[in-house]
Amino acid sequence: MSAPKKISLHCTVNGEPRELNAYPMARLLDVLREDLRLTGTKEGCGEGECGACAVILNGELVNSCLVPAIQVQGAEILTIEGAANHPIAAQVQEAFLRHGGVQCGICSPGVILAAANLLSHDKAPSEADIRESLAGNLCRCTGYSKIVDSVAYAASDLKGTRS
Amino acid sequence: MRGDPGNFEVLTPTSLPEALRLMSEAALDQDSPLLKPLAGGTDLMVLMEMGALQCERFLSLHAIDELRSFRPEEDSVAIGAAMTFSRIRTEAILREEFPLLCEAAGQVGALAIQNRGTLGGNIANASPAADSAPALLAYDAELEIVSQSGTRRIPYSAFHTGYKEMQLRPDELIRSILLPRKWKGCHQSFRKVGARAAQAISKVSFAGVLRISDGLIQEARIAMGSVAPTPLRCVHTERALQGKKLDFSAIGRAKEALFKEISPVDDIRSNREYRLRVSLNLIEDFLLSARK
Ligand SMILES: Cc1cc2nc3c(=O)[nH]c(=O)nc-3n(C[C@H](O)[C@H](O)[C@H](O)COP(=O)(O)OP(=O)(O)OC[C@H]3O[C@@H](n4cnc5c(N)ncnc54)[C@H](O)[C@@H]3O)c2cc1C
Ligand code: FES
Ligand code: FES
């Protein structure tokens, strides 16, 4: 068998086209952190349980530790570094700052993207909706209340700017 | 030890015929390493991270559109094996006619797992705790399995033959999961019992379907996960209910039958005692709710 080769990978990350070489089974998490130096995406468990590595891939929330590079060929990816330029994610970030949704911050990139993903699909989520859509993101600091509050504030801020 | 992604090769066919040709070539060539299908990767990537993958070559299914299609027909629906749980739980026909499968899909891991994990992967990973399994058994699912030499169909209830053993050759792929459209209007329920609502593998799972008319149970389907080496269709329990009036003596006989036909074990998630007791409570709850 021929030794596995790196493949050339094209994708759009935070609106910018990127090209790089990666092993097909490299984790998207490592591609982002090591190859693209986008270290905002965090590694917690490395096995899909904690959501620290969550990013938005072609409009869907995924855990980047479970996505092989080969499957993001041609894809659009939003990481926390792109949040400030994303209308909804930026509002979520703002709300987290104002309402104490961030403590140590290790879970925040994933939590903020999960929340932005929710608000992109549902403008007026209930508390139960917020809790369900963040169920895959573990936080060891906040006890979740301030996170849930921040997302609720972000939802009402967004409504304000739209009307 | 952590797996090194540099050790693995991945083939990316863009059509099903091409995929089957590659699978068949790999299976025929004695020297070629095993070629393993890779769908959403939510089981395989965890194994890679643990350094526990038994293979070196993958065939990624992500570029094969046909495997992601949903095809409703008159008598049955065909769910492409690479359809994700997120798509399954939002498909209107499935929500209306196969609610147990949609509920199960909505309880797999959490959203980010449902966006990637596929029904075919859940089946071929062959865990006795797989959340889709009880619903598929209760709905009389059939699997359409393809290889370069043709297509065959088998009842899902015959697919798992032992712990992590199944009727799938190395040159075969699961193409679709077929569900007969005959359960609308039946009394039905899915329950998953785990350590927490999200991100927890089941300790016990249950799916039940009853067709009741003229006060009699015309048809019963009872299936459970994590109570035997494979997902289990509880045929003795079904027989205890079939043709009966749903009274307390029928409920008692169903519980007795269930007690005899499940064989839960102790493992990291739970123990035999707990699983037995919860199983009996689940069947009782289900049957009582059907009396209301
Ligand atoms: C954090 C986390 C939580 C989870 N929670 C749950 C849960 O609550 N309930 C649950 O049931 N599971 C759970 N899982 C397990 C997993 O998500 C599911 O089993 C999922 O359905 C696997 O699908 P996949 O497409 O990701 O499979 P993959 O990892 O791509 O493949 C799994 C297996 O299926 C084979 N395969 C895939 N597609 C085919 C095909 N078409 N034909 C033949 N073989 C095929 C592969 O070769 C491999 O052996 C969880 C996993 C994680 C990481
Ligand atoms: S690091 Fe990916 S889910 Fe925990
Ligand atoms: S803020 Fe520390 S883990 Fe969430």
PDB file of C-alpha atoms and ligand atoms in Angstrom, chain A residues 27 29 42-54 63-66 136, chain B residues 113 199, ligand 2:
ATOM      1  CA  ARG A  27      -9.178  16.364  12.826  1.00  0.00           C
ATOM      2  CA  LEU A  29      -9.814  20.856  15.209  1.00  0.00           C
ATOM      3  CA  LYS A  42     -10.535  24.763  22.076  1.00  0.00           C
ATOM      4  CA  GLU A  43      -9.952  21.105  22.762  1.00  0.00           C
ATOM      5  CA  GLY A  44     -11.606  19.731  25.877  1.00  0.00           C
ATOM      6  CA  CYS A  45     -12.357  16.042  25.689  1.00  0.00           C
ATOM      7  CA  GLY A  46     -11.327  15.193  22.124  1.00  0.00           C
ATOM      8  CA  GLU A  47     -14.220  12.763  21.871  1.00  0.00           C
ATOM      9  CA  GLY A  48     -17.354  14.698  21.093  1.00  0.00           C
ATOM     10  CA  GLU A  49     -18.646  15.096  24.634  1.00  0.00           C
ATOM     11  CA  CYS A  50     -17.846  18.674  25.691  1.00  0.00           C
ATOM     12  CA  GLY A  51     -18.471  21.052  22.778  1.00  0.00           C
ATOM     13  CA  ALA A  52     -15.356  23.187  23.439  1.00  0.00           C
ATOM     14  CA  CYS A  53     -14.281  22.532  19.842  1.00  0.00           C
ATOM     15  CA  ALA A  54     -17.649  23.391  18.266  1.00  0.00           C
ATOM     16  CA  ASN A  63     -17.688  19.223  17.058  1.00  0.00           C
ATOM     17  CA  SER A  64     -14.477  19.800  15.100  1.00  0.00           C
ATOM     18  CA  CYS A  65     -12.650  17.054  17.025  1.00  0.00           C
ATOM     19  CA  LEU A  66     -14.875  14.510  15.247  1.00  0.00           C
ATOM     20  CA  GLY A 136     -23.685  19.457  24.197  1.00  0.00           C
TER      21      GLY A 136
ATOM     22  CA  ILE B 113     -23.662  14.832  17.230  1.00  0.00           C
ATOM     23  CA  GLN B 199     -24.799  13.156  25.713  1.00  0.00           C
TER      24      GLN B 199
HETATM   25  S1  FES C   2     -13.041  18.562  22.268  1.00  0.00           S
HETATM   26 FE1  FES C   2     -14.503  18.188  20.765  1.00  0.00          FE
HETATM   27  S2  FES C   2     -16.267  17.841  21.907  1.00  0.00           S
HETATM   28 FE2  FES C   2     -14.773  17.994  23.452  1.00  0.00          FE
END
